[in-house]
Structures are given as structure tokens and as C-alpha cells.
mmCIF file of C-alpha atoms in Angstrom:
data_model
loop_
_atom_site.group_PDB
_atom_site.id
_atom_site.type_symbol
_atom_site.label_atom_id
_atom_site.label_comp_id
_atom_site.label_asym_id
_atom_site.label_seq_id
_atom_site.Cartn_x
_atom_site.Cartn_y
_atom_site.Cartn_z
ATOM 1 C CA MET S 15 3.279 92.454 -105.313
ATOM 2 C CA HIS S 16 4.980 94.800 -102.090
ATOM 3 C CA TYR S 17 2.540 97.475 -102.716
ATOM 4 C CA LEU S 18 -0.459 95.352 -102.754
ATOM 5 C CA THR S 19 0.708 93.237 -99.593
ATOM 6 C CA ASN S 20 0.259 96.903 -97.765
ATOM 7 C CA LEU S 21 -2.419 98.219 -99.161
ATOM 8 C CA TRP S 22 -4.119 95.232 -98.120
ATOM 9 C CA ASN S 23 -3.001 95.614 -94.918
ATOM 10 C CA ALA S 24 -3.858 99.314 -94.659
ATOM 11 C CA LEU S 25 -7.646 98.491 -95.138
ATOM 12 C CA ASP S 26 -9.984 98.018 -92.406
ATOM 13 C CA PHE S 27 -12.181 95.214 -92.311
ATOM 14 C CA GLY S 28 -13.857 96.493 -89.448
ATOM 15 C CA SER S 29 -15.007 99.449 -90.976
ATOM 16 C CA MET S 30 -16.194 97.546 -94.206
ATOM 17 C CA GLN S 31 -17.932 95.107 -92.098
ATOM 18 C CA ASP S 32 -20.152 97.949 -90.414
ATOM 19 C CA MET S 33 -20.991 99.978 -93.446
ATOM 20 C CA LEU S 34 -21.962 96.340 -95.259
ATOM 21 C CA LEU S 35 -23.967 95.597 -91.944
ATOM 22 C CA ARG S 36 -25.215 99.234 -91.741
ATOM 23 C CA LEU S 37 -27.018 98.959 -95.156
ATOM 24 C CA VAL S 38 -28.242 95.619 -94.799
ATOM 25 C CA SER S 39 -30.225 97.405 -91.819
ATOM 26 C CA VAL S 40 -30.908 100.360 -93.603
ATOM 27 C CA PHE S 41 -32.237 98.186 -96.795
ATOM 28 C CA LEU S 42 -34.292 96.168 -94.632
ATOM 29 C CA CYS S 43 -35.853 98.960 -92.571
ATOM 30 C CA LEU S 44 -36.953 100.435 -95.678
ATOM 31 C CA THR S 45 -38.249 98.189 -97.079
ATOM 32 C CA VAL S 46 -40.406 96.853 -94.568
ATOM 33 C CA HIS S 47 -41.296 100.245 -93.851
ATOM 34 C CA GLU S 48 -43.141 100.624 -97.754
ATOM 35 C CA LEU S 49 -43.774 96.392 -98.007
ATOM 36 C CA CYS S 50 -46.736 97.452 -95.282
ATOM 37 C CA HIS S 51 -48.264 100.568 -96.198
ATOM 38 C CA GLY S 52 -48.760 98.755 -100.175
ATOM 39 C CA LEU S 53 -49.681 96.303 -97.870
ATOM 40 C CA ALA S 54 -52.407 98.682 -95.444
ATOM 41 C CA ALA S 55 -53.919 99.790 -98.707
ATOM 42 C CA LEU S 56 -54.787 96.658 -99.835
ATOM 43 C CA ALA S 57 -56.264 95.260 -97.475
ATOM 44 C CA LEU S 58 -58.564 98.718 -97.434
ATOM 45 C CA GLY S 59 -59.183 97.963 -100.613
ATOM 46 C CA ASP S 60 -56.775 99.957 -103.603
ATOM 47 C CA PRO S 61 -54.582 97.693 -105.102
ATOM 48 C CA THR S 62 -52.409 100.134 -106.913
ATOM 49 C CA ALA S 63 -49.162 99.144 -105.030
ATOM 50 C CA LYS S 64 -49.711 95.577 -106.487
ATOM 51 C CA ARG S 65 -50.123 96.587 -109.758
ATOM 52 C CA GLN S 66 -46.971 98.427 -109.820
ATOM 53 C CA HIS S 67 -44.587 95.532 -108.316
ATOM 54 C CA ARG S 68 -44.229 97.276 -104.609
ATOM 55 C CA LEU S 69 -45.292 94.385 -102.813
ATOM 56 C CA SER S 70 -41.794 93.442 -102.492
ATOM 57 C CA LEU S 71 -39.344 92.617 -100.588
ATOM 58 C CA ASN S 72 -37.257 93.331 -102.872
ATOM 59 C CA PRO S 73 -36.126 96.330 -101.613
ATOM 60 C CA LEU S 74 -34.381 98.200 -104.856
ATOM 61 C CA ARG S 75 -38.295 98.974 -105.701
ATOM 62 C CA HIS S 76 -38.509 101.206 -102.856
ATOM 63 C CA ILE S 77 -35.308 102.684 -102.835
ATOM 64 C CA ASP S 78 -34.642 106.332 -102.808
ATOM 65 C CA TRP S 79 -31.068 106.768 -102.684
ATOM 66 C CA ILE S 80 -31.011 110.322 -101.804
ATOM 67 C CA GLY S 81 -33.240 109.187 -98.747
ATOM 68 C CA PHE S 82 -31.217 105.884 -98.485
ATOM 69 C CA ALA S 83 -27.990 107.570 -97.962
ATOM 70 C CA MET S 84 -29.577 110.036 -95.714
ATOM 71 C CA MET S 85 -30.905 107.149 -93.604
ATOM 72 C CA VAL S 86 -27.116 105.690 -93.963
ATOM 73 C CA PHE S 87 -25.509 108.710 -92.771
ATOM 74 C CA ALA S 88 -27.595 110.526 -90.665
ATOM 75 C CA GLY S 89 -29.841 107.835 -88.997
ATOM 76 C CA PHE S 90 -33.100 108.822 -90.983
ATOM 77 C CA GLY S 91 -34.396 109.040 -94.305
ATOM 78 C CA TRP S 92 -37.284 107.527 -96.964
ATOM 79 C CA ALA S 93 -38.060 105.537 -99.629
ATOM 80 C CA LYS S 94 -40.059 106.141 -103.167
ATOM 81 C CA PRO S 95 -43.611 106.436 -102.266
ATOM 82 C CA VAL S 96 -46.174 103.409 -102.161
ATOM 83 C CA PRO S 97 -48.652 105.175 -105.034
ATOM 84 C CA VAL S 98 -51.787 104.965 -103.249
ATOM 85 C CA ASN S 99 -55.057 106.029 -104.863
ATOM 86 C CA PRO S 100 -57.486 106.809 -102.228
ATOM 87 C CA ASN S 101 -60.524 106.698 -104.543
ATOM 88 C CA TYR S 102 -60.614 102.968 -103.476
ATOM 89 C CA PHE S 103 -60.952 103.708 -100.085
ATOM 90 C CA LYS S 104 -64.946 103.681 -98.087
ATOM 91 C CA LYS S 105 -63.451 106.919 -96.475
ATOM 92 C CA PRO S 106 -60.779 108.409 -98.106
ATOM 93 C CA LYS S 107 -59.224 110.121 -95.582
ATOM 94 C CA GLN S 108 -59.797 107.693 -92.815
ATOM 95 C CA GLY S 109 -57.857 104.754 -95.413
ATOM 96 C CA MET S 110 -54.853 107.600 -96.266
ATOM 97 C CA ALA S 111 -54.302 107.871 -92.376
ATOM 98 C CA LEU S 112 -54.266 104.569 -91.854
ATOM 99 C CA THR S 113 -52.386 103.639 -94.700
ATOM 100 C CA ALA S 114 -49.837 106.176 -93.369
ATOM 101 C CA LEU S 115 -49.575 104.804 -89.738
ATOM 102 C CA ALA S 116 -48.654 101.282 -91.264
ATOM 103 C CA GLY S 117 -45.144 102.057 -92.497
ATOM 104 C CA PRO S 118 -43.690 103.477 -88.636
ATOM 105 C CA VAL S 119 -46.397 101.166 -87.038
ATOM 106 C CA SER S 120 -44.054 98.485 -88.990
ATOM 107 C CA ASN S 121 -40.837 100.750 -87.954
ATOM 108 C CA PHE S 122 -41.623 99.547 -84.593
ATOM 109 C CA LEU S 123 -42.604 96.123 -84.602
ATOM 110 C CA LEU S 124 -39.277 95.350 -86.888
ATOM 111 C CA ALA S 125 -37.193 96.799 -83.956
ATOM 112 C CA LEU S 126 -39.612 94.567 -80.946
ATOM 113 C CA LEU S 127 -38.619 91.480 -83.259
ATOM 114 C CA CYS S 128 -34.787 92.305 -83.915
ATOM 115 C CA LEU S 129 -34.635 93.017 -79.761
ATOM 116 C CA GLY S 130 -36.303 90.079 -78.956
ATOM 117 C CA LEU S 131 -33.685 87.923 -81.546
ATOM 118 C CA ALA S 132 -30.563 90.511 -79.583
ATOM 119 C CA ARG S 133 -31.231 88.337 -76.591
ATOM 120 C CA GLY S 134 -32.392 85.536 -77.904
ATOM 121 C CA VAL S 135 -29.420 85.050 -79.640
ATOM 122 C CA CYS S 136 -27.201 86.102 -76.098
ATOM 123 C CA ALA S 137 -29.378 83.799 -74.017
ATOM 124 C CA MET S 138 -28.858 80.289 -76.517
ATOM 125 C CA LEU S 139 -25.663 80.617 -78.056
ATOM 126 C CA PRO S 140 -22.204 80.275 -76.693
ATOM 127 C CA LEU S 141 -20.294 83.132 -76.620
ATOM 128 C CA ALA S 142 -18.555 84.135 -79.454
ATOM 129 C CA ALA S 143 -17.571 87.367 -81.832
ATOM 130 C CA TRP S 144 -20.321 86.384 -84.877
ATOM 131 C CA VAL S 145 -22.624 85.865 -81.984
ATOM 132 C CA ALA S 146 -21.994 89.554 -80.511
ATOM 133 C CA THR S 147 -21.692 91.149 -83.940
ATOM 134 C CA LEU S 148 -25.247 89.844 -85.120
ATOM 135 C CA ALA S 149 -26.459 90.493 -81.414
ATOM 136 C CA VAL S 150 -24.849 94.051 -81.968
ATOM 137 C CA PHE S 151 -26.210 94.493 -86.027
ATOM 138 C CA LEU S 152 -29.835 93.288 -84.361
ATOM 139 C CA MET S 153 -29.736 96.333 -81.840
ATOM 140 C CA ARG S 154 -28.856 98.785 -84.310
ATOM 141 C CA THR S 155 -30.638 97.826 -87.328
ATOM 142 C CA ALA S 156 -33.579 98.112 -84.622
ATOM 143 C CA LEU S 157 -32.789 101.471 -83.414
ATOM 144 C CA LEU S 158 -32.311 102.331 -87.126
ATOM 145 C CA SER S 159 -36.030 101.041 -87.666
ATOM 146 C CA ILE S 160 -37.414 103.392 -84.270
ATOM 147 C CA GLY S 161 -35.504 106.352 -85.741
ATOM 148 C CA LEU S 162 -37.609 105.831 -88.623
ATOM 149 C CA GLY S 163 -40.952 105.326 -88.102
ATOM 150 C CA ILE S 164 -40.162 108.475 -85.305
ATOM 151 C CA PHE S 165 -38.564 110.878 -88.831
ATOM 152 C CA ASN S 166 -41.699 109.571 -90.527
ATOM 153 C CA LEU S 167 -44.439 110.816 -88.273
ATOM 154 C CA ILE S 168 -43.258 114.412 -88.459
ATOM 155 C CA PRO S 169 -47.125 116.067 -89.952
ATOM 156 C CA ILE S 170 -45.004 117.889 -92.608
ATOM 157 C CA PRO S 171 -45.888 116.431 -95.844
ATOM 158 C CA PRO S 172 -45.131 114.418 -97.545
ATOM 159 C CA LEU S 173 -43.862 112.415 -94.188
ATOM 160 C CA ASP S 174 -46.858 109.961 -92.980
ATOM 161 C CA GLY S 175 -47.324 112.194 -89.765
ATOM 162 C CA SER S 176 -49.124 115.514 -92.378
ATOM 163 C CA LYS S 177 -51.419 111.765 -93.424
ATOM 164 C CA VAL S 178 -52.549 111.826 -89.869
ATOM 165 C CA LEU S 179 -52.793 115.540 -89.051
ATOM 166 C CA PHE S 180 -54.607 115.887 -92.622
ATOM 167 C CA ALA S 181 -57.270 112.732 -91.493
ATOM 168 C CA LEU S 182 -57.996 115.160 -87.827
ATOM 169 C CA LEU S 183 -59.049 118.439 -90.110
ATOM 170 C CA PRO S 184 -62.243 119.114 -91.305
ATOM 171 C CA ASP S 185 -62.771 118.363 -95.242
ATOM 172 C CA ARG S 186 -62.422 122.204 -95.480
ATOM 173 C CA GLN S 187 -59.057 122.733 -95.195
ATOM 174 C CA TYR S 188 -58.039 119.286 -95.692
ATOM 175 C CA GLU S 189 -57.927 120.093 -99.617
ATOM 176 C CA LEU S 190 -57.146 123.474 -98.583
ATOM 177 C CA LEU S 191 -53.662 121.778 -97.386
ATOM 178 C CA LEU S 192 -53.658 118.713 -100.158
ATOM 179 C CA ARG S 193 -53.557 121.856 -102.290
ATOM 180 C CA TYR S 194 -50.387 123.403 -100.688
ATOM 181 C CA GLU S 195 -48.655 119.743 -100.439
ATOM 182 C CA HIS S 196 -45.922 120.557 -102.431
ATOM 183 C CA LEU S 197 -44.678 122.823 -100.128
ATOM 184 C CA GLY S 198 -43.789 120.609 -97.393
ATOM 185 C CA MET S 199 -41.133 119.050 -99.180
ATOM 186 C CA ILE S 200 -38.985 122.698 -99.038
ATOM 187 C CA LEU S 201 -39.846 122.659 -95.240
ATOM 188 C CA LEU S 202 -38.911 119.159 -94.448
ATOM 189 C CA TRP S 203 -34.850 120.288 -97.137
ATOM 190 C CA VAL S 204 -34.583 122.773 -94.763
ATOM 191 C CA LEU S 205 -34.907 120.878 -91.736
ATOM 192 C CA VAL S 206 -32.935 117.918 -93.338
ATOM 193 C CA ILE S 207 -30.049 120.046 -94.414
ATOM 194 C CA SER S 208 -30.112 122.617 -91.173
ATOM 195 C CA GLY S 209 -29.863 120.124 -88.813
ATOM 196 C CA ALA S 210 -33.028 121.503 -86.912
ATOM 197 C CA GLY S 211 -34.939 118.488 -85.420
ATOM 198 C CA GLY S 212 -32.578 116.278 -85.464
ATOM 199 C CA GLY S 213 -31.745 115.821 -81.667
ATOM 200 C CA TRP S 214 -34.849 115.418 -80.423
ATOM 201 C CA VAL S 215 -35.211 112.823 -83.026
ATOM 202 C CA SER S 216 -32.537 111.283 -81.998
ATOM 203 C CA HIS S 217 -33.544 111.267 -78.235
ATOM 204 C CA VAL S 218 -37.268 109.958 -78.637
ATOM 205 C CA SER S 219 -35.696 107.092 -80.981
ATOM 206 C CA TRP S 220 -33.430 106.187 -78.085
ATOM 207 C CA SER S 221 -35.949 106.448 -75.409
ATOM 208 C CA ILE S 222 -38.879 104.167 -77.392
ATOM 209 C CA PHE S 223 -35.304 101.686 -78.078
ATOM 210 C CA THR S 224 -34.352 101.613 -73.947
ATOM 211 C CA LEU S 225 -38.558 101.118 -73.603
ATOM 212 C CA PHE S 226 -38.398 98.179 -76.281
ATOM 213 C CA SER S 227 -35.617 96.784 -74.498
ATOM 214 C CA HIS S 228 -36.860 97.049 -71.284
ATOM 215 C CA ILE S 229 -39.506 94.724 -73.081
ATOM 216 C CA VAL S 230 -38.488 92.587 -74.318
ATOM 217 C CA GLY S 231 -35.447 91.788 -71.365
ATOM 218 C CA ILE S 232 -32.464 92.619 -72.276
#
């Protein structure tokens, strides 16, 4: 019993709470991102994501565990790509670009919502420890969501930014790049492992976070 008491006293519940809240933030940011990809594709005429049950708020339908770990420990990552069939789109290139953009845009909107809620929580509720915890959780979620949106706008396949870039190219170059799209994943892994680019992603994320905070009045 004495051993169990010492073990209990040694646990850092503050750190455990921080980790749990960070996991919730990651699940929320990734789920919203992927859900909005699927909704955008459906709105443009592609039912593939709906048929594969990806239009869901269940995070387990969207999580890529490596990308999830990167989000938890590095602040940027990815989820399982939502299946999209461009043959359903009237204009395949433009449809792919709009579907891709829906993910990052949803992350920026989620960040604005979280910051607005954080301001409301602080303004309307009496000061208490749980209120401060909730406000910090919302602000951290906002920053994480912005980071996810920025990271996915990098124009390297399979990230969303590449779909937008490809849509601006002539058909011949578009088809050529699609043929070598798999090489982008290798380049992406090199960037992630080496840490190259992480600094500017953080800088841009903080800049947008500051801008959004001013917009909502924090």
C-alpha cells in the first residue's frame, strides 16, 4: 500500500491533463479537416467519401496514426486521405482543387471559432481554474488547427497545396506531375524527418493566430 501511495503521489496529473487535452485537439482538427474534404467532394458531385463512410465525426474513420503522432509531438501532421473520384466532377482539375482547399479552409474557420469561444468563455464566465483550462484548450486547438491548415497548403504531393498547384497547370504538365505524384511523399518525409521548413510553418501559424486573435478581440 505504501508503494502504491508513493506511485500515486508521483503522478503528474497536470501533464496528463495537458496530454489528454492535446489528443482531443488533434482528433478535432484532423476530423474537421477530412470531413470537409468529403463534404466538398459530395457537393461537387462525388459520392465516394459518403459511400465509404468518411462523412463522419468519428475521428477513428479518419486517423492515420503516423500523421496523428506528428500532430501530437510536432504540431503538424495528416490524416487518412479522403477518397475522391475526379471523374464525377464536371471540371476534374478545378473540382480536385476545391475539394483540397476545403480542408485547410475548414481548419482556419475552426481556429476562428475556437478563439471566439475562448473570448466568450473568459468574458461571460466567472474566473475559475476550469474556465482558464477551457480557454487555454480552445486557444491551443486554434493554433494547432492553423498549423494543420498551413502545413497542408505546402504544394508537395499528397498535401492539399499540390492539388491546388496542379489545377493551375496546363493539362500536359498536370498529367506528367500526376504520374510522379508518389515521389512527393518521399520528399515530404525528408522534410519532416530533417525538420526543414518547421520553423517557417510555426512562424506563419503564430502570425495567423495573432491576426485571428485580433479579429475576435482577444
